[in-house]
Amino acid sequence: MTGKITLAMFAFAANSILCRIALKDVHIDPLSFSSLRLLSGAIVLYLLLQKPFLNRRIEWKVKNALFLAVYAISFSIAYVHLGTAEGALLLFGTVQLVMTGWGIYRGEKLTRLKSAGIALAAVGICWLLLPGANSPPYVPAATMMLAGAGWAAYSIAGKSVHNATAATAGSFILAVPVAALLSLTLNPMAHADTHGVILALISGGVTSGAAYALWYAIVPTLTSSTASTVQLSVPCISALGGVAFLGEHLTLQLVVSTVTVIVGITMTIYADKQARGKVASP
């Protein structure tokens, strides 16, 4: 299970890096990137479902598709003006807050240690948003937080699907016309070169479609608070990717925020392990 979670988190981080590369160098506009990303993900997932070892009917869930579309479109728009790491931190910080709040609403019990870990991770997000020379612009930040709310809702909805790949395929297929319609009607400056198209296709087919199917298979086994908190590892991976592939700099504000979030994650996961140990003991 740990290996699958790790693979999913690296794929999520790769999405941030691929999107940022495509948009920073103006290889493609954000709405075209979203449309191609969703389309390639839909194609890859559809082809996977034709394999004999899967052979599943597509699950059509309009609500899940709308959540996915909100996430994917807001994600791309926000990354025009956000760095790789700060965008990922805002995205998954929001995911944690929304999913944890949902878990509490549904009666999920929080120990003191787990509550402290969640609170510390939230403090890390707040620290990043403090006004200053290194704080992200507020409109793109708010847009990325909208993307986080969409992804959180999509993840929560994944707990009730029958088959991860079939449900993910249905969501991607239904989300494609939403993104395409927005791109055609609200995107007069649409453009894309070969690099932009390739980056969008890789993001959609590999690090989104296949990775999201894997995540949908994992998420039913996790509590909402744990599922959200482990995703806060993604900004750390994204930060390293931003430095390696985009020449981005790690500011003190970002480093402090990231370290604070990681400590919060560690506390939350440890608290869950303690809780499972108590349940298992006679």
mmCIF file of C-alpha atoms in Angstrom:
data_model
loop_
_atom_site.group_PDB
_atom_site.id
_atom_site.type_symbol
_atom_site.label_atom_id
_atom_site.label_comp_id
_atom_site.label_asym_id
_atom_site.label_seq_id
_atom_site.Cartn_x
_atom_site.Cartn_y
_atom_site.Cartn_z
ATOM 1 C CA MET A 1 0.000 0.000 0.000
ATOM 2 C CA THR A 2 2.812 2.429 0.885
ATOM 3 C CA GLY A 3 4.412 1.871 -2.510
ATOM 4 C CA LYS A 4 1.157 2.614 -4.341
ATOM 5 C CA ILE A 5 0.612 5.783 -2.312
ATOM 6 C CA THR A 6 4.182 6.913 -3.038
ATOM 7 C CA LEU A 7 3.713 6.288 -6.772
ATOM 8 C CA ALA A 8 0.466 8.268 -6.777
ATOM 9 C CA MET A 9 2.058 11.193 -4.923
ATOM 10 C CA PHE A 10 4.966 11.371 -7.387
ATOM 11 C CA ALA A 11 2.472 11.347 -10.267
ATOM 12 C CA PHE A 12 0.519 14.204 -8.663
ATOM 13 C CA ALA A 13 3.742 16.194 -8.286
ATOM 14 C CA ALA A 14 4.615 15.477 -11.920
ATOM 15 C CA ASN A 15 1.313 17.068 -12.952
ATOM 16 C CA SER A 16 2.323 20.318 -11.266
ATOM 17 C CA ILE A 17 5.747 20.254 -12.915
ATOM 18 C CA LEU A 18 4.450 19.407 -16.403
ATOM 19 C CA CYS A 19 1.725 22.047 -16.227
ATOM 20 C CA ARG A 20 4.108 24.713 -14.974
ATOM 21 C CA ILE A 21 6.668 23.945 -17.704
ATOM 22 C CA ALA A 22 3.994 24.168 -20.389
ATOM 23 C CA LEU A 23 2.499 27.430 -19.135
ATOM 24 C CA LYS A 24 5.642 29.232 -17.945
ATOM 25 C CA ASP A 25 7.261 28.980 -21.369
ATOM 26 C CA VAL A 26 3.928 29.770 -23.108
ATOM 27 C CA HIS A 27 3.880 26.468 -24.995
ATOM 28 C CA ILE A 28 0.097 26.327 -24.572
ATOM 29 C CA ASP A 29 -2.738 28.271 -22.941
ATOM 30 C CA PRO A 30 -4.327 26.913 -19.729
ATOM 31 C CA LEU A 31 -7.749 25.984 -21.146
ATOM 32 C CA SER A 32 -6.229 24.132 -24.102
ATOM 33 C CA PHE A 33 -3.881 22.346 -21.690
ATOM 34 C CA SER A 34 -6.862 21.272 -19.554
ATOM 35 C CA SER A 35 -8.839 20.063 -22.568
ATOM 36 C CA LEU A 36 -5.973 17.996 -23.978
ATOM 37 C CA ARG A 37 -5.096 16.670 -20.531
ATOM 38 C CA LEU A 38 -8.635 15.425 -19.923
ATOM 39 C CA LEU A 39 -8.958 14.062 -23.470
ATOM 40 C CA SER A 40 -5.735 12.032 -23.327
ATOM 41 C CA GLY A 41 -6.656 10.739 -19.876
ATOM 42 C CA ALA A 42 -10.070 9.660 -21.174
ATOM 43 C CA ILE A 43 -8.505 7.822 -24.136
ATOM 44 C CA VAL A 44 -5.921 5.987 -22.015
ATOM 45 C CA LEU A 45 -8.523 4.931 -19.442
ATOM 46 C CA TYR A 46 -10.967 3.799 -22.125
ATOM 47 C CA LEU A 47 -8.263 1.651 -23.716
ATOM 48 C CA LEU A 48 -7.352 0.183 -20.320
ATOM 49 C CA LEU A 49 -10.958 -0.890 -19.797
ATOM 50 C CA GLN A 50 -10.825 -2.899 -23.025
ATOM 51 C CA LYS A 51 -8.119 -5.154 -21.615
ATOM 52 C CA PRO A 52 -9.289 -8.667 -20.608
ATOM 53 C CA PHE A 53 -7.959 -8.326 -17.051
ATOM 54 C CA LEU A 54 -10.260 -5.346 -16.469
ATOM 55 C CA ASN A 55 -13.207 -5.762 -18.850
ATOM 56 C CA ARG A 56 -15.433 -3.343 -16.914
ATOM 57 C CA ARG A 57 -18.291 -1.133 -17.969
ATOM 58 C CA ILE A 58 -17.665 2.571 -17.580
ATOM 59 C CA GLU A 59 -19.239 4.133 -14.490
ATOM 60 C CA TRP A 60 -21.020 7.360 -15.449
ATOM 61 C CA LYS A 61 -21.114 9.759 -12.502
ATOM 62 C CA VAL A 62 -21.862 13.325 -13.586
ATOM 63 C CA LYS A 63 -21.108 14.780 -10.153
ATOM 64 C CA ASN A 64 -17.633 13.246 -10.080
ATOM 65 C CA ALA A 65 -16.946 14.551 -13.595
ATOM 66 C CA LEU A 66 -17.914 18.101 -12.618
ATOM 67 C CA PHE A 67 -15.608 17.958 -9.600
ATOM 68 C CA LEU A 68 -12.791 16.747 -11.874
ATOM 69 C CA ALA A 69 -13.456 19.511 -14.411
ATOM 70 C CA VAL A 70 -13.431 22.217 -11.715
ATOM 71 C CA TYR A 71 -10.116 20.904 -10.441
ATOM 72 C CA ALA A 72 -8.395 20.493 -13.827
ATOM 73 C CA ILE A 73 -9.458 23.854 -15.282
ATOM 74 C CA SER A 74 -8.767 25.911 -12.135
ATOM 75 C CA PHE A 75 -5.431 24.103 -11.709
ATOM 76 C CA SER A 76 -4.182 25.169 -15.141
ATOM 77 C CA ILE A 77 -5.433 28.755 -14.887
ATOM 78 C CA ALA A 78 -3.798 29.227 -11.476
ATOM 79 C CA TYR A 79 -0.421 27.872 -12.602
ATOM 80 C CA VAL A 80 0.047 30.720 -15.079
ATOM 81 C CA HIS A 81 1.046 32.946 -12.144
ATOM 82 C CA LEU A 82 2.139 30.516 -9.410
ATOM 83 C CA GLY A 83 5.415 28.719 -8.828
ATOM 84 C CA THR A 84 5.417 24.913 -8.922
ATOM 85 C CA ALA A 85 5.826 24.378 -5.184
ATOM 86 C CA GLU A 86 3.563 27.151 -3.924
ATOM 87 C CA GLY A 87 0.803 26.062 -6.310
ATOM 88 C CA ALA A 88 1.021 22.463 -5.105
ATOM 89 C CA LEU A 89 1.109 23.565 -1.471
ATOM 90 C CA LEU A 90 -2.035 25.686 -1.902
ATOM 91 C CA LEU A 91 -3.762 22.899 -3.826
ATOM 92 C CA PHE A 92 -3.163 20.085 -1.390
ATOM 93 C CA GLY A 93 -3.404 22.281 1.680
ATOM 94 C CA THR A 94 -6.958 23.088 0.611
ATOM 95 C CA VAL A 95 -7.563 19.395 -0.086
ATOM 96 C CA GLN A 96 -6.536 18.580 3.458
ATOM 97 C CA LEU A 97 -8.796 21.162 5.041
ATOM 98 C CA VAL A 98 -11.842 20.182 2.967
ATOM 99 C CA MET A 99 -11.409 16.424 3.347
ATOM 100 C CA THR A 100 -10.670 16.653 7.055
ATOM 101 C CA GLY A 101 -13.716 18.855 7.561
ATOM 102 C CA TRP A 102 -15.833 16.339 5.674
ATOM 103 C CA GLY A 103 -14.469 13.485 7.764
ATOM 104 C CA ILE A 104 -15.330 15.307 10.991
ATOM 105 C CA TYR A 105 -18.808 16.083 9.648
ATOM 106 C CA ARG A 106 -19.261 12.362 8.927
ATOM 107 C CA GLY A 107 -18.287 11.423 12.461
ATOM 108 C CA GLU A 108 -14.594 10.627 12.054
ATOM 109 C CA LYS A 109 -12.854 10.709 15.429
ATOM 110 C CA LEU A 110 -9.744 12.817 15.896
ATOM 111 C CA THR A 111 -7.195 12.119 18.609
ATOM 112 C CA ARG A 112 -5.215 14.966 20.146
ATOM 113 C CA LEU A 113 -2.121 13.984 18.185
ATOM 114 C CA LYS A 114 -4.009 13.792 14.905
ATOM 115 C CA SER A 115 -5.736 17.104 15.568
ATOM 116 C CA ALA A 116 -2.374 18.712 16.325
ATOM 117 C CA GLY A 117 -0.885 17.308 13.111
ATOM 118 C CA ILE A 118 -3.768 18.590 10.983
ATOM 119 C CA ALA A 119 -3.603 21.988 12.677
ATOM 120 C CA LEU A 120 0.159 22.213 12.113
ATOM 121 C CA ALA A 121 -0.242 21.412 8.420
ATOM 122 C CA ALA A 122 -2.891 24.138 8.170
ATOM 123 C CA VAL A 123 -0.509 26.592 9.859
ATOM 124 C CA GLY A 124 2.062 25.773 7.178
ATOM 125 C CA ILE A 125 -0.418 26.784 4.471
ATOM 126 C CA CYS A 126 -1.313 29.991 6.320
ATOM 127 C CA TRP A 127 2.363 30.852 6.685
ATOM 128 C CA LEU A 128 2.795 30.639 2.917
ATOM 129 C CA LEU A 129 -0.069 33.081 2.404
ATOM 130 C CA LEU A 130 1.211 35.706 4.842
ATOM 131 C CA PRO A 131 1.605 39.086 3.116
ATOM 132 C CA GLY A 132 5.136 39.788 1.995
ATOM 133 C CA ALA A 133 7.471 39.978 -0.951
ATOM 134 C CA ASN A 134 7.428 36.213 -1.385
ATOM 135 C CA SER A 135 3.714 35.562 -0.906
ATOM 136 C CA PRO A 136 1.773 34.349 -3.984
ATOM 137 C CA PRO A 137 -0.687 36.690 -5.753
ATOM 138 C CA TYR A 138 -4.121 36.346 -4.194
ATOM 139 C CA VAL A 139 -6.335 35.769 -7.265
ATOM 140 C CA PRO A 140 -4.218 32.870 -8.616
ATOM 141 C CA ALA A 141 -3.924 31.569 -5.039
ATOM 142 C CA ALA A 142 -7.718 31.630 -4.661
ATOM 143 C CA THR A 143 -8.082 29.892 -8.039
ATOM 144 C CA MET A 144 -5.708 27.136 -6.951
ATOM 145 C CA MET A 145 -7.640 26.753 -3.708
ATOM 146 C CA LEU A 146 -10.807 26.316 -5.808
ATOM 147 C CA ALA A 147 -8.940 23.560 -7.655
ATOM 148 C CA GLY A 148 -8.117 22.015 -4.283
ATOM 149 C CA ALA A 149 -11.782 22.056 -3.257
ATOM 150 C CA GLY A 150 -12.675 20.361 -6.549
ATOM 151 C CA TRP A 151 -10.031 17.668 -6.060
ATOM 152 C CA ALA A 152 -11.111 17.103 -2.460
ATOM 153 C CA ALA A 153 -14.722 16.610 -3.557
ATOM 154 C CA TYR A 154 -13.544 14.273 -6.329
ATOM 155 C CA SER A 155 -11.500 12.229 -3.842
ATOM 156 C CA ILE A 156 -14.386 12.017 -1.371
ATOM 157 C CA ALA A 157 -16.728 10.904 -4.155
ATOM 158 C CA GLY A 158 -14.212 8.171 -5.003
ATOM 159 C CA LYS A 159 -15.058 6.346 -1.789
ATOM 160 C CA SER A 160 -18.406 5.228 -3.238
ATOM 161 C CA VAL A 161 -17.388 4.011 -6.711
ATOM 162 C CA HIS A 162 -17.575 0.333 -7.638
ATOM 163 C CA ASN A 163 -14.447 0.125 -9.779
ATOM 164 C CA ALA A 164 -11.643 2.687 -9.698
ATOM 165 C CA THR A 165 -10.645 2.522 -13.372
ATOM 166 C CA ALA A 166 -14.230 2.420 -14.675
ATOM 167 C CA ALA A 167 -15.254 5.395 -12.522
ATOM 168 C CA THR A 168 -12.168 7.428 -13.417
ATOM 169 C CA ALA A 169 -12.725 6.749 -17.118
ATOM 170 C CA GLY A 170 -16.322 7.930 -16.877
ATOM 171 C CA SER A 171 -15.303 11.104 -15.062
ATOM 172 C CA PHE A 172 -12.626 11.956 -17.628
ATOM 173 C CA ILE A 173 -14.889 11.293 -20.610
ATOM 174 C CA LEU A 174 -17.693 13.456 -19.189
ATOM 175 C CA ALA A 175 -15.279 16.241 -18.201
ATOM 176 C CA VAL A 176 -13.821 16.571 -21.715
ATOM 177 C CA PRO A 177 -16.804 18.413 -23.282
ATOM 178 C CA VAL A 178 -16.959 20.785 -20.283
ATOM 179 C CA ALA A 179 -13.328 21.837 -20.753
ATOM 180 C CA ALA A 180 -13.611 21.887 -24.542
ATOM 181 C CA LEU A 181 -16.716 24.098 -24.446
ATOM 182 C CA LEU A 182 -15.000 26.591 -22.138
ATOM 183 C CA SER A 183 -11.925 26.585 -24.340
ATOM 184 C CA LEU A 184 -13.959 27.240 -27.481
ATOM 185 C CA THR A 185 -16.154 29.988 -26.005
ATOM 186 C CA LEU A 186 -13.869 31.766 -23.520
ATOM 187 C CA ASN A 187 -10.448 31.327 -25.073
ATOM 188 C CA PRO A 188 -9.974 33.635 -28.091
ATOM 189 C CA MET A 189 -6.184 33.577 -27.620
ATOM 190 C CA ALA A 190 -5.909 29.776 -27.731
ATOM 191 C CA HIS A 191 -2.509 28.522 -28.845
ATOM 192 C CA ALA A 192 -0.325 25.433 -28.581
ATOM 193 C CA ASP A 193 2.998 24.316 -29.994
ATOM 194 C CA THR A 194 4.319 20.761 -30.209
ATOM 195 C CA HIS A 195 5.928 20.898 -26.761
ATOM 196 C CA GLY A 196 2.707 22.141 -25.168
ATOM 197 C CA VAL A 197 0.627 19.399 -26.772
ATOM 198 C CA ILE A 198 3.090 16.675 -25.727
ATOM 199 C CA LEU A 199 3.246 17.938 -22.132
ATOM 200 C CA ALA A 200 -0.562 18.044 -21.907
ATOM 201 C CA LEU A 201 -0.878 14.522 -23.352
ATOM 202 C CA ILE A 202 1.674 13.092 -20.919
ATOM 203 C CA SER A 203 -0.007 14.866 -18.019
ATOM 204 C CA GLY A 204 -3.393 13.495 -19.049
ATOM 205 C CA GLY A 205 -2.583 9.968 -20.106
ATOM 206 C CA VAL A 206 0.125 9.022 -17.610
ATOM 207 C CA THR A 207 0.285 11.243 -14.528
ATOM 208 C CA SER A 208 -3.469 11.936 -14.468
ATOM 209 C CA GLY A 209 -5.540 9.142 -16.033
ATOM 210 C CA ALA A 210 -3.564 6.113 -14.890
ATOM 211 C CA ALA A 211 -2.492 7.734 -11.605
ATOM 212 C CA TYR A 212 -6.030 8.839 -10.697
ATOM 213 C CA ALA A 213 -7.338 5.316 -11.292
ATOM 214 C CA LEU A 214 -4.655 4.110 -8.875
ATOM 215 C CA TRP A 215 -5.663 6.796 -6.353
ATOM 216 C CA TYR A 216 -9.344 5.846 -6.639
ATOM 217 C CA ALA A 217 -8.330 2.269 -5.796
ATOM 218 C CA ILE A 218 -6.398 3.441 -2.714
ATOM 219 C CA VAL A 219 -8.661 6.140 -1.265
ATOM 220 C CA PRO A 220 -11.491 3.850 -0.021
ATOM 221 C CA THR A 221 -8.984 2.186 2.331
ATOM 222 C CA LEU A 222 -7.985 5.487 3.983
ATOM 223 C CA THR A 223 -9.796 7.812 6.344
ATOM 224 C CA SER A 224 -10.619 11.218 4.865
ATOM 225 C CA SER A 225 -8.135 12.998 7.109
ATOM 226 C CA THR A 226 -5.309 10.583 6.272
ATOM 227 C CA ALA A 227 -6.088 10.593 2.535
ATOM 228 C CA SER A 228 -5.906 14.371 2.536
ATOM 229 C CA THR A 229 -2.841 14.675 4.727
ATOM 230 C CA VAL A 230 -0.612 12.244 2.794
ATOM 231 C CA GLN A 231 -1.230 14.386 -0.286
ATOM 232 C CA LEU A 232 0.555 17.245 1.448
ATOM 233 C CA SER A 233 3.788 15.436 0.578
ATOM 234 C CA VAL A 234 3.220 16.472 -3.049
ATOM 235 C CA PRO A 235 4.370 20.116 -2.604
ATOM 236 C CA CYS A 236 7.684 18.892 -1.239
ATOM 237 C CA ILE A 237 8.263 16.714 -4.310
ATOM 238 C CA SER A 238 7.020 19.534 -6.556
ATOM 239 C CA ALA A 239 9.439 21.994 -4.949
ATOM 240 C CA LEU A 240 12.391 19.782 -5.829
ATOM 241 C CA GLY A 241 11.033 19.353 -9.351
ATOM 242 C CA GLY A 242 10.627 23.125 -9.735
ATOM 243 C CA VAL A 243 14.243 23.666 -8.739
ATOM 244 C CA ALA A 244 15.540 20.849 -10.970
ATOM 245 C CA PHE A 245 13.500 21.470 -14.120
ATOM 246 C CA LEU A 246 12.409 25.104 -13.960
ATOM 247 C CA GLY A 247 15.238 26.845 -12.155
ATOM 248 C CA GLU A 248 12.881 28.039 -9.412
ATOM 249 C CA HIS A 249 14.290 29.196 -6.091
ATOM 250 C CA LEU A 250 13.305 27.968 -2.652
ATOM 251 C CA THR A 251 12.455 30.983 -0.493
ATOM 252 C CA LEU A 252 12.680 30.858 3.286
ATOM 253 C CA GLN A 253 8.906 31.331 3.500
ATOM 254 C CA LEU A 254 8.306 28.317 1.243
ATOM 255 C CA VAL A 255 10.855 26.155 3.075
ATOM 256 C CA VAL A 256 9.343 26.946 6.503
ATOM 257 C CA SER A 257 5.844 26.291 5.168
ATOM 258 C CA THR A 258 6.861 22.975 3.617
ATOM 259 C CA VAL A 259 8.713 21.724 6.694
ATOM 260 C CA THR A 260 5.757 22.664 8.903
ATOM 261 C CA VAL A 261 3.404 20.765 6.611
ATOM 262 C CA ILE A 262 5.647 17.669 6.563
ATOM 263 C CA VAL A 263 5.771 17.568 10.364
ATOM 264 C CA GLY A 264 1.979 17.821 10.404
ATOM 265 C CA ILE A 265 1.713 14.920 7.937
ATOM 266 C CA THR A 266 4.034 12.761 10.035
ATOM 267 C CA MET A 267 2.016 13.403 13.176
ATOM 268 C CA THR A 268 -1.264 12.589 11.408
ATOM 269 C CA ILE A 269 -0.023 9.318 9.921
ATOM 270 C CA TYR A 270 1.521 8.261 13.229
ATOM 271 C CA ALA A 271 -1.742 9.003 15.017
ATOM 272 C CA ASP A 272 -3.604 6.780 12.544
ATOM 273 C CA LYS A 273 -1.121 3.947 13.107
ATOM 274 C CA GLN A 274 -1.624 4.276 16.866
ATOM 275 C CA ALA A 275 -5.393 4.146 16.447
ATOM 276 C CA ARG A 276 -5.221 1.021 14.269
ATOM 277 C CA GLY A 277 -2.894 -0.623 16.785
ATOM 278 C CA LYS A 278 -5.374 -0.037 19.603
ATOM 279 C CA VAL A 279 -8.211 -1.498 17.541
ATOM 280 C CA ALA A 280 -6.176 -4.571 16.650
ATOM 281 C CA SER A 281 -5.016 -5.271 20.203
ATOM 282 C CA PRO A 282 -7.230 -7.550 22.374
#
